[in-house]
């Protein structure tokens, strides 16, 4: 019995495949990881206890992350930096901002957008200021 080459073999699939459920055909993003969702919950919890000046500092950082190619938010962010003495440990807020920055850099774009959406639910006025600040960078280099 001669052997047939694999290129001449034909596979036959059943003619009636089950339909694909609607939730698989949507182009919705994959669910967020548990770790990312916990990171977001931490930041939102911290945000609730931040003072007005701390929230302003966070706003500047968020705008700088939203429009990374713009020089103006970067310069304004640099103005807010303070050189802490070598003998002074960072305050809790500075540690929180460092964790925020580290976590944010690890998130996908959809996750970053989801964070802003969650922040908007609890702090709509703050997010409105964020959108205004982002819009204000338009046309600035």
Tab-separated table of C-alpha atoms in Angstrom:
chain	number	residue	atom	x	y	z
A	1	UNK	CA	0.000	0.000	0.000
A	2	UNK	CA	1.614	3.234	-1.098
A	3	UNK	CA	1.920	6.064	1.412
A	4	UNK	CA	0.268	9.304	0.485
A	5	UNK	CA	2.033	12.559	1.133
A	6	UNK	CA	0.550	14.701	3.860
A	7	UNK	CA	-0.122	17.487	1.380
A	8	UNK	CA	-2.678	15.354	-0.433
A	9	UNK	CA	-4.588	14.446	2.745
A	10	UNK	CA	-7.734	16.374	3.255
A	11	UNK	CA	-9.371	16.958	6.572
A	12	UNK	CA	-13.095	17.044	6.759
A	13	UNK	CA	-14.833	19.148	9.374
A	14	UNK	CA	-18.443	18.682	10.368
A	15	UNK	CA	-20.685	20.753	8.166
A	16	UNK	CA	-22.634	22.198	11.058
A	17	UNK	CA	-20.470	23.845	13.682
A	18	UNK	CA	-22.122	25.283	16.760
A	19	UNK	CA	-22.612	29.057	16.638
A	20	UNK	CA	-20.100	31.272	18.414
A	21	UNK	CA	-21.640	32.905	21.488
A	22	UNK	CA	-22.091	36.667	21.288
A	23	UNK	CA	-19.712	37.334	24.154
A	24	UNK	CA	-16.848	35.847	22.103
A	25	UNK	CA	-17.558	37.845	18.984
A	26	UNK	CA	-17.446	41.193	20.766
A	27	UNK	CA	-14.155	42.994	20.523
A	28	UNK	CA	-14.197	43.814	24.232
A	29	UNK	CA	-10.819	43.860	25.934
A	30	UNK	CA	-9.782	40.863	27.979
A	31	UNK	CA	-10.652	41.069	31.657
A	32	UNK	CA	-8.242	42.968	33.833
A	33	UNK	CA	-5.899	40.918	35.965
A	34	UNK	CA	-6.619	40.565	39.657
A	35	UNK	CA	-3.332	42.258	40.536
A	36	UNK	CA	-4.051	45.280	38.340
A	37	UNK	CA	-7.526	45.655	39.805
A	38	UNK	CA	-6.047	45.575	43.314
A	39	UNK	CA	-3.460	48.192	42.362
A	40	UNK	CA	-6.241	50.450	41.107
A	41	UNK	CA	-8.214	49.939	44.309
A	42	UNK	CA	-5.160	50.953	46.353
A	43	UNK	CA	-4.632	54.137	44.362
A	44	UNK	CA	-8.311	55.073	44.567
A	45	UNK	CA	-8.217	54.456	48.327
A	46	UNK	CA	-5.109	56.612	48.717
A	47	UNK	CA	-6.633	59.320	46.547
A	48	UNK	CA	-9.622	59.594	48.900
A	49	UNK	CA	-7.305	60.573	51.763
A	50	UNK	CA	-5.004	62.952	49.865
A	51	UNK	CA	-5.084	66.666	50.607
A	52	UNK	CA	-5.831	69.291	47.961
A	53	UNK	CA	-2.137	69.980	47.182
A	54	UNK	CA	-1.429	66.240	46.973
A	55	UNK	CA	-4.309	65.794	44.530
A	56	UNK	CA	-2.934	68.672	42.438
A	57	UNK	CA	0.457	66.963	42.347
A	58	UNK	CA	-1.233	63.712	41.271
A	59	UNK	CA	-3.208	65.612	38.618
A	60	UNK	CA	0.010	66.995	37.128
A	61	UNK	CA	1.540	63.522	37.074
A	62	UNK	CA	-1.577	62.023	35.479
A	63	UNK	CA	-1.602	64.720	32.771
A	64	UNK	CA	2.105	64.151	32.091
A	65	UNK	CA	1.391	60.434	31.640
A	66	UNK	CA	-1.609	61.120	29.382
A	67	UNK	CA	0.345	63.385	27.032
A	68	UNK	CA	3.939	62.127	27.339
A	69	UNK	CA	5.158	63.928	24.230
A	70	UNK	CA	4.277	67.347	25.595
A	71	UNK	CA	7.027	69.356	27.241
A	72	UNK	CA	4.838	71.724	29.298
A	73	UNK	CA	3.394	69.099	31.704
A	74	UNK	CA	6.879	67.688	32.152
A	75	UNK	CA	8.308	71.083	33.069
A	76	UNK	CA	5.453	71.757	35.482
A	77	UNK	CA	6.030	68.351	37.055
A	78	UNK	CA	9.709	69.099	37.511
A	79	UNK	CA	8.818	72.309	39.342
A	80	UNK	CA	6.940	70.219	41.900
A	81	UNK	CA	9.899	67.968	42.638
A	82	UNK	CA	11.764	68.682	45.792
A	83	UNK	CA	15.138	67.335	46.687
A	84	UNK	CA	14.781	65.621	49.988
A	85	UNK	CA	17.720	65.506	52.319
A	86	UNK	CA	19.711	62.311	52.442
A	87	UNK	CA	18.826	61.946	56.130
A	88	UNK	CA	15.078	62.334	55.650
A	89	UNK	CA	13.047	59.294	54.577
A	90	UNK	CA	10.314	59.863	51.976
A	91	UNK	CA	6.843	60.629	53.257
A	92	UNK	CA	3.985	58.201	52.707
A	93	UNK	CA	2.592	60.305	49.851
A	94	UNK	CA	5.944	60.156	47.996
A	95	UNK	CA	5.995	56.374	48.411
A	96	UNK	CA	2.438	56.162	47.116
A	97	UNK	CA	3.371	58.214	44.046
A	98	UNK	CA	6.340	55.948	43.375
A	99	UNK	CA	4.119	52.878	43.519
A	100	UNK	CA	1.523	54.631	41.326
A	101	UNK	CA	4.190	55.371	38.740
A	102	UNK	CA	5.559	51.828	38.798
A	103	UNK	CA	2.107	50.257	38.512
A	104	UNK	CA	0.878	52.648	35.827
A	105	UNK	CA	3.886	51.890	33.615
A	106	UNK	CA	2.985	48.193	33.786
A	107	UNK	CA	-0.642	48.657	32.752
A	108	UNK	CA	-1.939	48.242	29.227
A	109	UNK	CA	-3.683	51.199	27.598
A	110	UNK	CA	-7.118	49.672	28.258
A	111	UNK	CA	-6.241	49.310	31.935
A	112	UNK	CA	-5.065	52.916	32.118
A	113	UNK	CA	-8.347	54.053	30.589
A	114	UNK	CA	-10.241	51.869	33.037
A	115	UNK	CA	-8.425	53.542	35.930
A	116	UNK	CA	-9.514	56.985	34.746
A	117	UNK	CA	-13.065	55.666	34.333
A	118	UNK	CA	-13.074	54.319	37.900
A	119	UNK	CA	-11.617	57.568	39.196
A	120	UNK	CA	-14.350	59.460	37.354
A	121	UNK	CA	-17.029	57.424	39.118
A	122	UNK	CA	-15.768	58.448	42.557
A	123	UNK	CA	-14.249	61.859	41.711
A	124	UNK	CA	-16.011	63.362	38.669
A	125	UNK	CA	-14.826	66.924	39.394
A	126	UNK	CA	-11.206	65.815	39.554
A	127	UNK	CA	-11.464	63.907	36.270
A	128	UNK	CA	-13.138	66.919	34.648
A	129	UNK	CA	-10.086	68.985	35.698
A	130	UNK	CA	-7.877	66.242	34.241
A	131	UNK	CA	-9.648	66.410	30.865
A	132	UNK	CA	-9.414	70.214	30.888
A	133	UNK	CA	-5.696	70.046	31.651
A	134	UNK	CA	-5.106	67.524	28.861
A	135	UNK	CA	-7.064	69.704	26.427
A	136	UNK	CA	-5.015	72.725	27.511
A	137	UNK	CA	-1.824	70.969	26.339
A	138	UNK	CA	-3.144	70.848	22.772
A	139	UNK	CA	-0.920	72.900	20.537
A	140	UNK	CA	1.748	73.412	23.207
A	141	UNK	CA	5.194	71.932	22.790
